[in-house]
XYZ file of C-alpha atoms in Angstrom:
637
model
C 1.959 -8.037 10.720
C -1.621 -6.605 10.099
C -4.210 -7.668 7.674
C -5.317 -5.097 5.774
C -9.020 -5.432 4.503
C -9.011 -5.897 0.881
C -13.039 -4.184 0.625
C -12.519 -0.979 3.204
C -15.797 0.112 4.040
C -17.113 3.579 5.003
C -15.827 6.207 7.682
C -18.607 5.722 9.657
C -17.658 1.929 9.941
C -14.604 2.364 11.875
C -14.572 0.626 15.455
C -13.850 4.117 17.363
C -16.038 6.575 15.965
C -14.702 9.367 14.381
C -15.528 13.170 15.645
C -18.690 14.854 13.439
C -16.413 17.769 12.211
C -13.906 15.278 10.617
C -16.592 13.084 9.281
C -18.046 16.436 7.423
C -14.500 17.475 5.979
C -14.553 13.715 4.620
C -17.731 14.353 3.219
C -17.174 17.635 1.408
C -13.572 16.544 0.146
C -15.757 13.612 -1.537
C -14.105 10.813 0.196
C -17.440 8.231 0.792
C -14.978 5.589 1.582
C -11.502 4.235 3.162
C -8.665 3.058 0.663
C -7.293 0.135 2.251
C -4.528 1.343 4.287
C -6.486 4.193 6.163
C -8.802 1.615 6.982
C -5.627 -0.284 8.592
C -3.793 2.375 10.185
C -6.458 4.317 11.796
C -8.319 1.848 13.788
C -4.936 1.488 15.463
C -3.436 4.378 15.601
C -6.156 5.495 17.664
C -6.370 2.697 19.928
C -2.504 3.772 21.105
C -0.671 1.425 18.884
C 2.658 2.120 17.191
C 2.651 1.586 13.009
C 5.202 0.639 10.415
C 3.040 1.610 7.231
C 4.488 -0.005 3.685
C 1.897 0.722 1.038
C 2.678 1.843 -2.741
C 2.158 5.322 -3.760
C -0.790 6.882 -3.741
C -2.921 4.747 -1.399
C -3.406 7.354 0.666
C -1.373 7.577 3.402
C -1.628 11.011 4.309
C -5.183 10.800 5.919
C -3.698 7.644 8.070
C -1.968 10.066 10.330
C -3.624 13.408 9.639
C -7.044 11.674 11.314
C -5.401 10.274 14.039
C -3.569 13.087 15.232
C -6.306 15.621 14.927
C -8.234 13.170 17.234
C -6.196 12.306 19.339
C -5.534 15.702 20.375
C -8.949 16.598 20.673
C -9.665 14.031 23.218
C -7.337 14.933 25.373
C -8.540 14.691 29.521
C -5.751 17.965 29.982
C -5.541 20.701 27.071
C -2.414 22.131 25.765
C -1.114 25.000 27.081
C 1.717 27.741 26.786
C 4.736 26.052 24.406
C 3.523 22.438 24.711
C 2.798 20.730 21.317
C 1.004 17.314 20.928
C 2.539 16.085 17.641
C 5.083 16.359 14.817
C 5.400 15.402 11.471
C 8.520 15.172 9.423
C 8.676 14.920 5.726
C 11.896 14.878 3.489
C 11.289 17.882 1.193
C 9.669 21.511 1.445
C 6.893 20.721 -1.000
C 5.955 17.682 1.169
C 5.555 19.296 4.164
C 3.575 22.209 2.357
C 1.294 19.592 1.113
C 0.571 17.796 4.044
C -0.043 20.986 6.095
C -2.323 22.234 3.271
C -4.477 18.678 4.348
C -3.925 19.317 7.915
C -5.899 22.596 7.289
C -8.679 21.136 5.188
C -9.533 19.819 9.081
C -8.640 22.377 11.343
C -10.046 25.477 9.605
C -13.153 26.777 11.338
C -12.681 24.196 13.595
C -14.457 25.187 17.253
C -11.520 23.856 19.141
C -8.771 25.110 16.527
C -6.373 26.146 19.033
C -6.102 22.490 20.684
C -4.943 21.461 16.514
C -3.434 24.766 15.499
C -0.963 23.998 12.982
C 3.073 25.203 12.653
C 4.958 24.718 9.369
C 8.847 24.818 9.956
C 10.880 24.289 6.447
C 13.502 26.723 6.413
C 14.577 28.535 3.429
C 11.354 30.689 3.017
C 12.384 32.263 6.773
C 15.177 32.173 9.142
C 15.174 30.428 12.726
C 15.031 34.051 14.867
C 11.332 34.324 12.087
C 10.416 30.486 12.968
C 10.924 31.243 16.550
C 8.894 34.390 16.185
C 5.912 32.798 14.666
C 6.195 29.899 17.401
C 5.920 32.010 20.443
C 2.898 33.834 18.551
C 1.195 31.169 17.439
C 1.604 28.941 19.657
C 0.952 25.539 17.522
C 0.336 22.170 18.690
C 1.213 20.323 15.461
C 4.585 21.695 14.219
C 4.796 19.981 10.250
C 8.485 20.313 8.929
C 11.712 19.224 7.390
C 14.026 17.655 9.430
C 16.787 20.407 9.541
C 14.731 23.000 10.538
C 12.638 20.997 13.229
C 15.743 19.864 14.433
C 16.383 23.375 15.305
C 13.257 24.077 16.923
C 13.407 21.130 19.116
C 16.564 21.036 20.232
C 18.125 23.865 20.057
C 15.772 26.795 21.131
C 16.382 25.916 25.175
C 13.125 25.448 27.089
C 11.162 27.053 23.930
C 9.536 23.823 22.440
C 7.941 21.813 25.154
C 7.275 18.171 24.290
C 6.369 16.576 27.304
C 2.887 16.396 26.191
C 3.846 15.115 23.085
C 0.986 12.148 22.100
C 2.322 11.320 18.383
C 5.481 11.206 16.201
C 4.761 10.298 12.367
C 7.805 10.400 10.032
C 6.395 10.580 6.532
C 8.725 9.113 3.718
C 11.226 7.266 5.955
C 13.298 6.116 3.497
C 13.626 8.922 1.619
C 14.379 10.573 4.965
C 17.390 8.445 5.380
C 18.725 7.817 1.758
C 19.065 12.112 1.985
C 20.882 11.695 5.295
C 18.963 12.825 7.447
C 19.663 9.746 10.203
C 21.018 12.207 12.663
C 18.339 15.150 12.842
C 16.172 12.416 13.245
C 17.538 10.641 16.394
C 18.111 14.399 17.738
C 15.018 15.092 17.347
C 13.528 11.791 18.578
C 15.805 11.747 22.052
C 14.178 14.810 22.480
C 10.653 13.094 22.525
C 9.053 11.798 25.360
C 9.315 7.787 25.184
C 5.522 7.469 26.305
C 4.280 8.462 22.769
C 2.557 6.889 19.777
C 5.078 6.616 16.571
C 4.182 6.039 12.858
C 6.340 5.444 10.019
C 4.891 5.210 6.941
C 6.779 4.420 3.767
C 6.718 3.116 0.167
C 9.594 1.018 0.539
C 11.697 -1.015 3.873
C 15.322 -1.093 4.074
C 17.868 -2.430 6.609
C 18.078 1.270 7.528
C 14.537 1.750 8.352
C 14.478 -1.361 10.479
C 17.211 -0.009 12.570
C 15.375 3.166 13.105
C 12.167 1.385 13.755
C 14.053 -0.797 16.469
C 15.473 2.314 18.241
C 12.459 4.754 18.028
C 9.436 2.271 18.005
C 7.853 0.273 20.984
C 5.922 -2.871 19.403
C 4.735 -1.433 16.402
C 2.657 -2.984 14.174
C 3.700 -3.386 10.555
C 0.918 -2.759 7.836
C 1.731 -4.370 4.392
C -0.782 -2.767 1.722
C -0.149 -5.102 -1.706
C -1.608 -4.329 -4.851
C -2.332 -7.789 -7.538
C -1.350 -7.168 -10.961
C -4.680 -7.550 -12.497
C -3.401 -8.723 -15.901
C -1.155 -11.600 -13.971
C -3.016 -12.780 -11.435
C -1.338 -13.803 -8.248
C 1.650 -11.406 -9.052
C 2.099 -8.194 -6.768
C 3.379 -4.968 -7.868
C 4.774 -2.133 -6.137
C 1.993 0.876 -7.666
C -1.707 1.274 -7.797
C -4.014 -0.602 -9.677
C -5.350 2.530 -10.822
C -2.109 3.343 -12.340
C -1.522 1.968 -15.694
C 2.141 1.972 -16.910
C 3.728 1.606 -19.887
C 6.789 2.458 -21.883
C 7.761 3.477 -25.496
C 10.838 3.012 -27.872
C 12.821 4.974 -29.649
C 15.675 6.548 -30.854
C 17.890 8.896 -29.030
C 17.044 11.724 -31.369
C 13.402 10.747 -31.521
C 12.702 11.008 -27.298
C 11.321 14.807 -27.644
C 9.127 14.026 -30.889
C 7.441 10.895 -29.162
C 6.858 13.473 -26.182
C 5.388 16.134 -28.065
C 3.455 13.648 -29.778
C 1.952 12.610 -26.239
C 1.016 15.887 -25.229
C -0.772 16.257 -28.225
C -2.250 13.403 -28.848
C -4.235 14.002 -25.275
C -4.722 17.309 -26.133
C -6.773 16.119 -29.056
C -8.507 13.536 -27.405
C -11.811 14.992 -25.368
C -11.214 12.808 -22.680
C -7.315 12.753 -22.726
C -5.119 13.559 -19.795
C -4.864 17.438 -18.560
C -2.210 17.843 -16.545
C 1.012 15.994 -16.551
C 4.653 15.834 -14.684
C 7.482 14.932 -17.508
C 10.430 14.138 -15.566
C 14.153 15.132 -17.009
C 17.715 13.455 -15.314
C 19.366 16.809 -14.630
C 18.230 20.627 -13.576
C 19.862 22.075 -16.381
C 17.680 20.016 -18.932
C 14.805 21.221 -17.217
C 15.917 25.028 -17.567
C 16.938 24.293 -21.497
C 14.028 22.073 -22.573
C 11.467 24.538 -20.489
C 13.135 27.425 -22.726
C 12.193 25.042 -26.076
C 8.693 23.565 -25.059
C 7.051 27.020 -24.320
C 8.025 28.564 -27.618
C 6.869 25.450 -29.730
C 4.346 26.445 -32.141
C 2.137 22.875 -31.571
C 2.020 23.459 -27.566
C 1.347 26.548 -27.557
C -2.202 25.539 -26.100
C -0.266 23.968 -22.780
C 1.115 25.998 -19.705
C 4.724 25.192 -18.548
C 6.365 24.995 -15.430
C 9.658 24.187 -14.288
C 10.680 22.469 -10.804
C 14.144 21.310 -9.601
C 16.438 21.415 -6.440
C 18.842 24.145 -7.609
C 15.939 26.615 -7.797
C 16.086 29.017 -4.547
C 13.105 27.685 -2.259
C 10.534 30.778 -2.715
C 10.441 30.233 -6.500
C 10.012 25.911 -6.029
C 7.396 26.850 -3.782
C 5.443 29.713 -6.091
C 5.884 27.260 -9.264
C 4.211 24.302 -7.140
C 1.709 26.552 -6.052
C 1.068 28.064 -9.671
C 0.732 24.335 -11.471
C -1.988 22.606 -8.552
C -4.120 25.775 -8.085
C -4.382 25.904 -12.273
C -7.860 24.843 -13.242
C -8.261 21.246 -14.421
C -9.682 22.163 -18.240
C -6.445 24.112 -18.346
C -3.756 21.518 -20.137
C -0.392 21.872 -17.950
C 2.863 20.910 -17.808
C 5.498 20.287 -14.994
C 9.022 19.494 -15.684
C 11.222 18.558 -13.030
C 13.923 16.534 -11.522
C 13.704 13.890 -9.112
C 12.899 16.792 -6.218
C 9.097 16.241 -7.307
C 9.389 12.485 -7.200
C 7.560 11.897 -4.248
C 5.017 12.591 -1.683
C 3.803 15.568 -4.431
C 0.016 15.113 -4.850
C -0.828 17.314 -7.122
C -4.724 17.497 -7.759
C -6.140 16.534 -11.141
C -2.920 14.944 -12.477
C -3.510 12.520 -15.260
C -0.272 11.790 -16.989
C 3.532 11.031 -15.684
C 6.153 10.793 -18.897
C 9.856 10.239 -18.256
C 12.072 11.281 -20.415
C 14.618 9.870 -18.679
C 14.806 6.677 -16.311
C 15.912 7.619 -13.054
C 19.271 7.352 -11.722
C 18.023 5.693 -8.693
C 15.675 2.493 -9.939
C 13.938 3.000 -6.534
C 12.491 6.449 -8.277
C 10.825 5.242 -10.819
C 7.680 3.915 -8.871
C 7.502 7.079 -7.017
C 7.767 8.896 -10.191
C 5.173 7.014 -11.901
C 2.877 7.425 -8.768
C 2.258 11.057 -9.154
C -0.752 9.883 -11.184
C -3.317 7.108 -10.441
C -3.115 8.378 -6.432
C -6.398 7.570 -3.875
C -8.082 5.473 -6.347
C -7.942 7.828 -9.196
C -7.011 6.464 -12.881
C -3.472 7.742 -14.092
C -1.510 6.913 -16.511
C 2.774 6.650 -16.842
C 4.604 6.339 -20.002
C 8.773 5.922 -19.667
C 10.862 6.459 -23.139
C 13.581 4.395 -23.469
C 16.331 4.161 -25.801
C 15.719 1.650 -28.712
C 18.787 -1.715 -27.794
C 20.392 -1.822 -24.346
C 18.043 0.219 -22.583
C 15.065 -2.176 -23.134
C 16.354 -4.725 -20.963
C 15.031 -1.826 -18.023
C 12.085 -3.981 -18.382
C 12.550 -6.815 -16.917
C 14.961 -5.263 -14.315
C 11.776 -3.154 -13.376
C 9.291 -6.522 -13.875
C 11.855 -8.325 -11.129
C 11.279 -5.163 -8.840
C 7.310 -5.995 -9.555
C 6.976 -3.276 -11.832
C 5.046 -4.631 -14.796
C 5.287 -2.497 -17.962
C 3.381 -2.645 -20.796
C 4.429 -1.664 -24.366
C 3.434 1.221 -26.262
C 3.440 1.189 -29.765
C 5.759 4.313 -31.729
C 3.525 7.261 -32.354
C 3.267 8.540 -35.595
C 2.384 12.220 -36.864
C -1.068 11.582 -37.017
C -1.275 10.321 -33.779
C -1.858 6.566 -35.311
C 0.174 3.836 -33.314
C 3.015 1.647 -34.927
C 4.135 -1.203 -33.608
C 7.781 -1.055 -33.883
C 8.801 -4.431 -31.729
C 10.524 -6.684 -34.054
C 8.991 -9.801 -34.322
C 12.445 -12.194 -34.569
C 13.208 -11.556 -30.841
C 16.759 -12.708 -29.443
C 17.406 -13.863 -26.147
C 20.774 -11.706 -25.719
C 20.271 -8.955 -23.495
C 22.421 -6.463 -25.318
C 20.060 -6.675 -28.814
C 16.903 -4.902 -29.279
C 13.721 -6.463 -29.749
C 12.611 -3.029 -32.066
C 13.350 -2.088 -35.120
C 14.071 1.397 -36.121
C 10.942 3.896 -36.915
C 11.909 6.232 -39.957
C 10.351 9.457 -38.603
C 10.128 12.171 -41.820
C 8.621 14.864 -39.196
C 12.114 14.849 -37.699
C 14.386 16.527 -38.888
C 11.454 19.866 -39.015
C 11.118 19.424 -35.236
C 15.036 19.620 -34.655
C 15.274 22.204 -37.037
C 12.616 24.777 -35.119
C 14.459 23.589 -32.137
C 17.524 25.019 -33.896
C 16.411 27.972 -34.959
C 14.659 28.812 -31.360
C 18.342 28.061 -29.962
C 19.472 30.900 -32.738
C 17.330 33.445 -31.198
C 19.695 33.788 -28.726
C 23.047 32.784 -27.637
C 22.210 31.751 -23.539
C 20.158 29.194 -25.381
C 23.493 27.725 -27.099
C 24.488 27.631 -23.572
C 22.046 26.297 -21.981
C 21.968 23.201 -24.663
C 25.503 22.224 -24.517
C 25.257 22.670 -20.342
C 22.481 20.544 -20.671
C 23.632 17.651 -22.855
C 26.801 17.771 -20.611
C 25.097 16.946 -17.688
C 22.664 14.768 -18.972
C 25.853 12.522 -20.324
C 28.010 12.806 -16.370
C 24.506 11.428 -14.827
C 23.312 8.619 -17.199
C 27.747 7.589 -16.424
C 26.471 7.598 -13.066
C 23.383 5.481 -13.244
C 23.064 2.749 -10.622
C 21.944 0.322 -13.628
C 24.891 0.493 -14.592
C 25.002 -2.584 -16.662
C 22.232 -1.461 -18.505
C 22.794 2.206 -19.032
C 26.053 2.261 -20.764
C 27.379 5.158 -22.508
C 29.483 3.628 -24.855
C 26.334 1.915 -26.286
C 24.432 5.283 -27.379
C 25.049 7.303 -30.402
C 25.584 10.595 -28.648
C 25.466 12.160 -32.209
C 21.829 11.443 -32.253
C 20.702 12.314 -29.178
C 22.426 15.812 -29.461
C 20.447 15.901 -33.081
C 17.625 15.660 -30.075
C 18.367 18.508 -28.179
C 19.346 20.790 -31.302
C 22.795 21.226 -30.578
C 24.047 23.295 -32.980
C 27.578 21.779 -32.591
C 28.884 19.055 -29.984
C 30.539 20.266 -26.928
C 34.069 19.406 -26.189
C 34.227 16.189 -23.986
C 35.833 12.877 -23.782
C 33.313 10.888 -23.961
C 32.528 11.661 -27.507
C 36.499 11.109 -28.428
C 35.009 7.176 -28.421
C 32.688 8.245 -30.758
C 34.573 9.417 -34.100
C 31.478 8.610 -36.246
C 27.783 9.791 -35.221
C 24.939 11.319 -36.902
C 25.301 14.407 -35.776
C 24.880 17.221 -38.422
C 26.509 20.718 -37.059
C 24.510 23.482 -37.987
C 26.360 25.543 -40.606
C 23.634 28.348 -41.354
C 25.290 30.030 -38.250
C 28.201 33.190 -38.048
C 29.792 32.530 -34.503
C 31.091 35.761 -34.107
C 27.454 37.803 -34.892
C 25.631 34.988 -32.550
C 24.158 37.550 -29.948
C 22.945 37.128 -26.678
C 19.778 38.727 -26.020
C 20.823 39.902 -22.613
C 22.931 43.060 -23.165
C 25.750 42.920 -20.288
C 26.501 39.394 -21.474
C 26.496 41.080 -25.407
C 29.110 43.386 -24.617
C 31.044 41.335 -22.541
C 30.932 38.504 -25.302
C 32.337 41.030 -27.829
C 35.142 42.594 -26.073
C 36.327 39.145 -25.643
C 35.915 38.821 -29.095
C 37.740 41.887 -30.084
C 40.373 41.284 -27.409
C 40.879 37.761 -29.108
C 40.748 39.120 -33.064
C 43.494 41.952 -31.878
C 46.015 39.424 -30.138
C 45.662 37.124 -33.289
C 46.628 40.273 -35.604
C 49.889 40.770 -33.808
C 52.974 39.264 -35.066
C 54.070 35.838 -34.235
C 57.507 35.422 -32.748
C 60.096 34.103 -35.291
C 60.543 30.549 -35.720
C 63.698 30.964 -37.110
C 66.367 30.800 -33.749
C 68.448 34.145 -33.548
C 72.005 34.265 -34.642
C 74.270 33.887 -31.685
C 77.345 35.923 -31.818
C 81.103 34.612 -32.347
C 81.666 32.106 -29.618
C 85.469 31.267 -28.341
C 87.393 28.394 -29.860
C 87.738 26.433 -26.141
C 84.030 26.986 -25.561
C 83.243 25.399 -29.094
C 85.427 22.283 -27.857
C 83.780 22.155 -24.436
C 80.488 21.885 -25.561
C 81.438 19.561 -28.447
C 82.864 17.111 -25.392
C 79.405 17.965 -23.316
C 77.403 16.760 -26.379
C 79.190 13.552 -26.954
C 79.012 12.668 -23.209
C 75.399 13.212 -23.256
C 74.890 10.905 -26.672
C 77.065 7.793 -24.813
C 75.080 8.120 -21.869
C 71.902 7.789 -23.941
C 73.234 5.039 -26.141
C 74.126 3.493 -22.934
C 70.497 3.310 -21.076
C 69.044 2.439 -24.287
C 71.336 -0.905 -24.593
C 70.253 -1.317 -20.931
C 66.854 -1.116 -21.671
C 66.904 -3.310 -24.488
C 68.651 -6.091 -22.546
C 66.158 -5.912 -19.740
C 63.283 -5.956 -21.885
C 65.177 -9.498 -23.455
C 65.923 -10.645 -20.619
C 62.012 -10.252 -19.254
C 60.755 -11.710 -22.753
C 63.240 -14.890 -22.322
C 62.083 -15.315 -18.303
C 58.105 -15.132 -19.605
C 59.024 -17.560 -22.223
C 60.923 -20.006 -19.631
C 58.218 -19.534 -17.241
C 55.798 -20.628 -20.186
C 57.668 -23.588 -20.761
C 58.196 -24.979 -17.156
C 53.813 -24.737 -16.995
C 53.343 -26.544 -20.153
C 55.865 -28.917 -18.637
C 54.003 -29.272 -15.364
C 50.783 -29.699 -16.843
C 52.207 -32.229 -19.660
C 53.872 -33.906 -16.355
C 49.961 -33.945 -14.682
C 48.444 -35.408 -17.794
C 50.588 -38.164 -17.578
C 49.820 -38.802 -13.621
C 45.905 -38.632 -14.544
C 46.402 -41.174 -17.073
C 48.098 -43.336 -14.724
C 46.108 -42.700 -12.190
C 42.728 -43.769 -14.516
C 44.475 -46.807 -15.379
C 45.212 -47.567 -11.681
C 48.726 -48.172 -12.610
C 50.008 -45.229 -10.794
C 52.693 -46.462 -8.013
C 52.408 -43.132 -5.768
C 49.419 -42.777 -3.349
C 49.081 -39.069 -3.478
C 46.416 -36.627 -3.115
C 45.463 -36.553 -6.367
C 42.694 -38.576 -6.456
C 41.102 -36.655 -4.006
C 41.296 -33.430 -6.570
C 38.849 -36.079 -8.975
């Protein structure tokens, strides 16, 4: 394992000097010095070594392979030619790959020897393979950046199109995300496709039993790099995220999560030098679709721009709402929400602020979550809200992980902090240490939420779709014994998302009393949608329904059957009786079998109070030492 200087120094420091072009990129981009683990990696990268890179999010990892590669390839005795490519990056998402490439270029643009470093950015789902191929033979790059589906593709199954035997390095960004997704098998394609001369990296926030096998099959004598980070206000401890970063979490009611998020948002908003832009993570994609529908048509945030990113979204629209929220202007407050699909890798510039609504599924998220902010030495800030009672023990699960949290008090309406731990603490994990935080600007914030789900009927949708998914994943948590269900008041949490009545679903059959309040200022059968297809469909339903319900209802009342014969009266009287003995009969049977099992449980019962009354007696003996019989016994003792 490799030391990792705790003081890096500056660029111009390193052991093998670094080319005046990259050195001048370094300089514009405003980057005077090394963050420790570029000034581990790079030194021996470039002197041929292989790396196993663990460092927390946002240390900078990006630059410990982008350098490298770029000079590597420019010192090359023999230049590329024709299909060869010197290196390739793989990255488990789209937007990852887009952002790396988008540093790749920061280097290679108006470079003089740009065609030695010319870049290639394979994703799929913005173009097809027959396009990627296209663009290949045109372009001829010699650093192909990509997911691992698509480059899989390229390499492997293009014939002779891709030539690698030139390849100098192989960098797989995000290993364990790579494999948690399944990607295992693109990646050994892809890597017996490589020549075995070559220089690997694999850099990660995390190590795994799965990363260890891949580093044992696709690594020669690598050298791991360990980048730690103290926890200043426990000295000695080590956490998992930047210093930079501070953490911290809030709590609250169910009902109460989107007022203490507004209240965030605003309460930075008001404060000259509060955070800008900010990522607010939800559990599912249809809360982000419903709660991206409320947020931009609150009257208080109407001062913020929203955006919405999750995986169900069709790639060209992800991609054009990343775009949209980096390239906005950092005086210009912002908002992302998203699922876990943004949870890593995403450096967005300028981000100040990371709030989660919701604690991941996956505990290994949360870190990566909360290191959106506070990345390359920059100050960020994380806030998670978390259910007041079982949820708080998520603590010290995270604190165990080396996660330190620190609490933040309830926010009131005028943005003044209340300190709603209570002070007669119990150590039983299933009671809260808070007490509950009478809100009076509550029930006006659910009821504009109400009335913006009244506008139109999609948005009734879209709410109930919403709390029904939010209630299969947080089932589904791998917490489990933390994040229980049956502990919530689902009333109050659909209060939260302004149902206007609770969906249909078992869960809530446990639940026979909640706080939930159905909204009865509404006429279901004039509730329009806006959209006018779905408007007429919805009403000749409607009328379809109101028609059959006019229509008659068959008589209860059995018909009359005509005059049956006297033999068929007698027959059927005999069929009836038979019938009635037969049931009398297997109900006697049953009852003697179920006497029969009561009297063996009993006798059973018996002979083991007997046996035990009859081992009582041999222990006694036995601790007397006037037992006769040398048994076994005293070996049991």
């Amino acid at each position: 394992m490799s030391a990792v200087p705790t003081q890096a120094g500056s660029w111009r420091t390193l052991e093998t000097p670094l080319s005046d072009p990259i050195l001048t990129t370094l300089d514009t981009m405003g980057f005077d010095t090394m963050t420790p683990v570029q000034a581990g990696v790079i030194p021996l990268f470039l002197k041929n070594k292989d790396v196993v890179v663990e460092a927390v999010t946002g240390s900078g990892k990006t630059l410990s392979f982008v350098i490298p590669i770029i000079e590597k390839l420019l010192r090359r005795e023999h230049t590329l030619k024709n299909q060869e490519i010197g290196a390739v990056v793989i990255t488990p998402t789209r937007e990852l790959a887009q952002q790396i490439h988008s540093v790749f270029q920061l280097f290679v643009q108006d470079h003089e020897r740009e065609e030695q470093i010319r870049l290639g950015l394979f994703i799929g789902g913005t173009s097809s393979l027959a396009e990627d191929i296209a663009t290949f033979k045109q372009d001829h790059p010699r650093i192909l950046i990509g997911t691992p589906g698509r480059l899989e593709e390229l390499v492997t199954k293009t014939g002779q199109l891709v030539n690698t035997k030139e390849l100098e390095i192989l960098v797989m960004d995000e290993a364990d995300r790579l494999l948690d997704m399944g990607f295992s098998k693109q990646l050994s394609n892809i890597i017996s496709h490589l020549p075995k001369q070559r220089r690997t990296g694999l850099f990660s926030a995390t190590m795994t039993d799965a990363i260890s096998e891949l580093v044992r099959a696709g690594l020669r004598n690598p050298v791991r790099i360990v980048v730690k980070v103290e926890d200043l206000n426990n000295k000695g401890n080590v956490q998992r995220t930047p210093s930079t970063l501070d953490i911290d979490y809030l709590v609250c009611d169910a009902d109460q999560k989107l007022l203490q998020m507004k209240r965030i948002l605003e309460s930075e908003l008001a404060d000259e030098d509060g955070a800008r832009k900010f990522i607010v993570y939800f559990a599912t994609c249809a809360m982000v679709d419903y709660f991206y529908k409320i947020l931009v048509r609150l009257q208080s945030l109407k001062s913020f721009s929203f955006h919405s990113l999750h995986g169900q979204m069709d790639t060209k629209r992800r991609s054009a709402t990343y775009k949209a929220f980096t390239e906005l202007s950092p005086a210009i407050p912002a908002v992302l929400l998203c699922t876990d699909v943004a949870s890593r890798g995403l450096d967005v510039s300028d981000l100040d602020y990371v709030i989660q609504v919701d604690p991941p599924q996956d505990p290994k998220a949360f870190s990566h979550r909360c290191g959106r902010a506070g990345r390359a030495g920059r100050k960020g800030r994380a806030t998670a809200l978390l259910v007041r009672g079982r949820e708080e023990v998520y603590v010290d699960f995270l604190k165990l992980r080396k996660i330190p949290l620190q609490r933040r008090p309830y926010i009131m309406a005028d943005y003044s902090l209340f300190d709603n731990q209570a002070r007669n603490t119990t150590e039983e994990n299933d009671k809260t240490t808070s007490i509950q935080v009478e809100d009076g600007s509550l029930p006006s914030l659910i009821q504009e939420v109400r009335s913006i789900v009244k506008t139109d009927r999609d948005l009734h949708d879209r709410a109930m779709k919403a709390f029904v998914s939010w209630a299969r994943a947080y089932s589904k948590h791998e917490a489990s014994y933390i994040f229980r269900l049956k502990d919530l008041d689902l009333g109050k949490l659909a209060m939260g998302f302004g149902l206007l009545k609770l969906p249909k679903m078992p869960e809530l059959k446990s639940q026979p009393e909640t706080a939930f309040e159905e909204e009865k200022d509404i006429d279901w059968d004039t509730y329009k949608y806006t959209d006018k297809m779905r408007e007429a469909k919805r009403l000749r339903e409607l009328k379809e329904y109101q028609e059959k319900m006019k229509q008659p209802k068959p008589s209860q009342n059995p018909k009359k059957k005509g005059t049956v014969a006297w033999s068929d009266k007698i027959e059927a009287k005999e069929r009836k009786q038979v019938r009635k003995e037969k049931k009398h009969a297997k109900k006697e049977y049953l009852k003697k079998q179920a006497q029969l099992e009561v009297e063996n449980k009993k006798r059973q019962l018996e002979e083991e109070q007997e046996d035990l009354e009859e081992l009582e007696q041999d222990y006694k003996k036995v601790k007397k030492g006037r037992s006769s019989k040398n048994t076994d016994f005293d070996e049991l003792l």
